[in-house]
mmCIF file of C-alpha atoms in Angstrom:
data_model
loop_
_atom_site.group_PDB
_atom_site.id
_atom_site.type_symbol
_atom_site.label_atom_id
_atom_site.label_comp_id
_atom_site.label_asym_id
_atom_site.label_seq_id
_atom_site.Cartn_x
_atom_site.Cartn_y
_atom_site.Cartn_z
ATOM 1 C CA MET L 1 0.032 0.012 0.017
ATOM 2 C CA GLU L 2 3.030 2.229 0.288
ATOM 3 C CA SER L 3 2.997 3.041 -3.396
ATOM 4 C CA ALA L 4 -0.511 4.339 -3.177
ATOM 5 C CA THR L 5 0.600 7.094 -0.858
ATOM 6 C CA ARG L 6 3.324 8.102 -3.285
ATOM 7 C CA ILE L 7 0.804 9.296 -5.928
ATOM 8 C CA LEU L 8 -1.642 12.180 -5.117
ATOM 9 C CA THR L 9 -5.009 12.687 -6.755
ATOM 10 C CA ILE L 10 -6.206 16.291 -7.617
ATOM 11 C CA SER L 11 -8.424 16.161 -4.501
ATOM 12 C CA GLU L 12 -5.498 15.073 -2.281
ATOM 13 C CA VAL L 13 -3.383 18.013 -3.577
ATOM 14 C CA ALA L 14 -6.346 20.392 -3.020
ATOM 15 C CA GLU L 15 -6.726 19.156 0.495
ATOM 16 C CA VAL L 16 -2.965 19.674 1.308
ATOM 17 C CA LEU L 17 -2.969 23.144 -0.330
ATOM 18 C CA ARG L 18 -6.312 23.998 1.221
ATOM 19 C CA CYS L 19 -7.696 25.183 -2.075
ATOM 20 C CA SER L 20 -10.283 24.094 -4.647
ATOM 21 C CA LYS L 21 -9.741 21.361 -7.196
ATOM 22 C CA ALA L 22 -10.164 23.992 -9.929
ATOM 23 C CA HIS L 23 -7.284 25.983 -8.467
ATOM 24 C CA VAL L 24 -5.154 22.867 -8.574
ATOM 25 C CA HIS L 25 -6.125 22.319 -12.276
ATOM 26 C CA ARG L 26 -4.956 25.857 -12.925
ATOM 27 C CA ALA L 27 -1.619 25.032 -11.273
ATOM 28 C CA LEU L 28 -1.276 21.943 -13.410
ATOM 29 C CA THR L 29 -1.770 23.938 -16.585
ATOM 30 C CA GLY L 30 0.326 26.840 -15.490
ATOM 31 C CA ARG L 31 -2.483 29.367 -15.438
ATOM 32 C CA ILE L 32 -1.559 31.047 -12.110
ATOM 33 C CA ALA L 33 0.469 34.117 -12.560
ATOM 34 C CA GLY L 34 3.963 33.952 -10.846
ATOM 35 C CA VAL L 35 3.650 30.299 -9.952
ATOM 36 C CA PRO L 36 5.385 27.601 -12.126
ATOM 37 C CA GLN L 37 3.417 24.758 -13.584
ATOM 38 C CA LEU L 38 2.895 21.746 -11.199
ATOM 39 C CA ALA L 39 4.367 18.692 -12.950
ATOM 40 C CA HIS L 40 1.886 15.756 -13.164
ATOM 41 C CA LEU L 41 0.947 12.540 -14.913
ATOM 42 C CA SER L 42 -2.040 12.290 -17.257
ATOM 43 C CA LEU L 43 -3.857 9.044 -17.621
ATOM 44 C CA GLY L 44 -6.588 9.809 -19.901
ATOM 45 C CA ARG L 45 -8.644 12.467 -18.117
ATOM 46 C CA ARG L 46 -7.275 11.597 -14.799
ATOM 47 C CA LYS L 47 -4.353 13.796 -13.435
ATOM 48 C CA LEU L 48 -2.007 12.385 -10.789
ATOM 49 C CA VAL L 49 0.874 13.992 -9.072
ATOM 50 C CA PRO L 50 3.805 11.951 -7.641
ATOM 51 C CA ARG L 51 4.322 12.943 -3.994
ATOM 52 C CA GLU L 52 8.082 13.607 -4.697
ATOM 53 C CA TRP L 53 7.212 16.097 -7.555
ATOM 54 C CA PHE L 54 4.648 17.747 -5.370
ATOM 55 C CA ASP L 55 7.034 18.114 -2.471
ATOM 56 C CA GLN L 56 9.699 19.585 -4.675
ATOM 57 C CA TRP L 57 7.317 21.938 -6.185
ATOM 58 C CA LEU L 58 6.056 23.181 -2.792
ATOM 59 C CA GLU L 59 9.683 23.650 -1.570
ATOM 60 C CA GLU L 60 10.612 25.604 -4.699
ATOM 61 C CA ASN L 61 7.574 27.869 -4.273
ATOM 62 C CA ARG L 62 7.524 28.355 -0.582
ATOM 63 C CA THR L 63 7.624 32.015 0.526
ATOM 64 C CA THR L 64 9.706 33.051 3.487
ATOM 65 C CA LYS L 65 8.296 34.947 6.476
ATOM 66 C CA GLY L 66 7.871 38.573 5.597
ATOM 67 C CA GLN L 67 7.463 37.972 1.825
ATOM 68 C CA GLN L 68 4.136 38.356 0.145
ATOM 69 C CA ALA L 69 3.155 35.945 -2.536
ATOM 70 C CA ASP L 70 1.271 37.007 -5.579
ATOM 71 C CA VAL L 71 -2.124 35.457 -5.239
ATOM 72 C CA ASP L 72 -4.660 34.952 -8.085
ATOM 73 C CA VAL L 73 -7.931 35.318 -6.432
ATOM 74 C CA GLY L 74 -9.989 35.461 -9.647
ATOM 75 C CA GLY L 75 -12.184 32.631 -10.581
#
């Protein structure tokens, strides 16, 4: 079962980021200004994110205390 925890679904990514699944889809397609595209695997219509890629993406995009991130609040 360990391999199952190494792959995240869109819902799981959204839960970790505390955002909507639609916002995760925008991250996957690179449609969030100032934020690089989140690497993922496509299996037909299903999108999956390996945990290692997600953790690396998070670390690269983490802001330090005092820095303000550009946030896309539009729908």
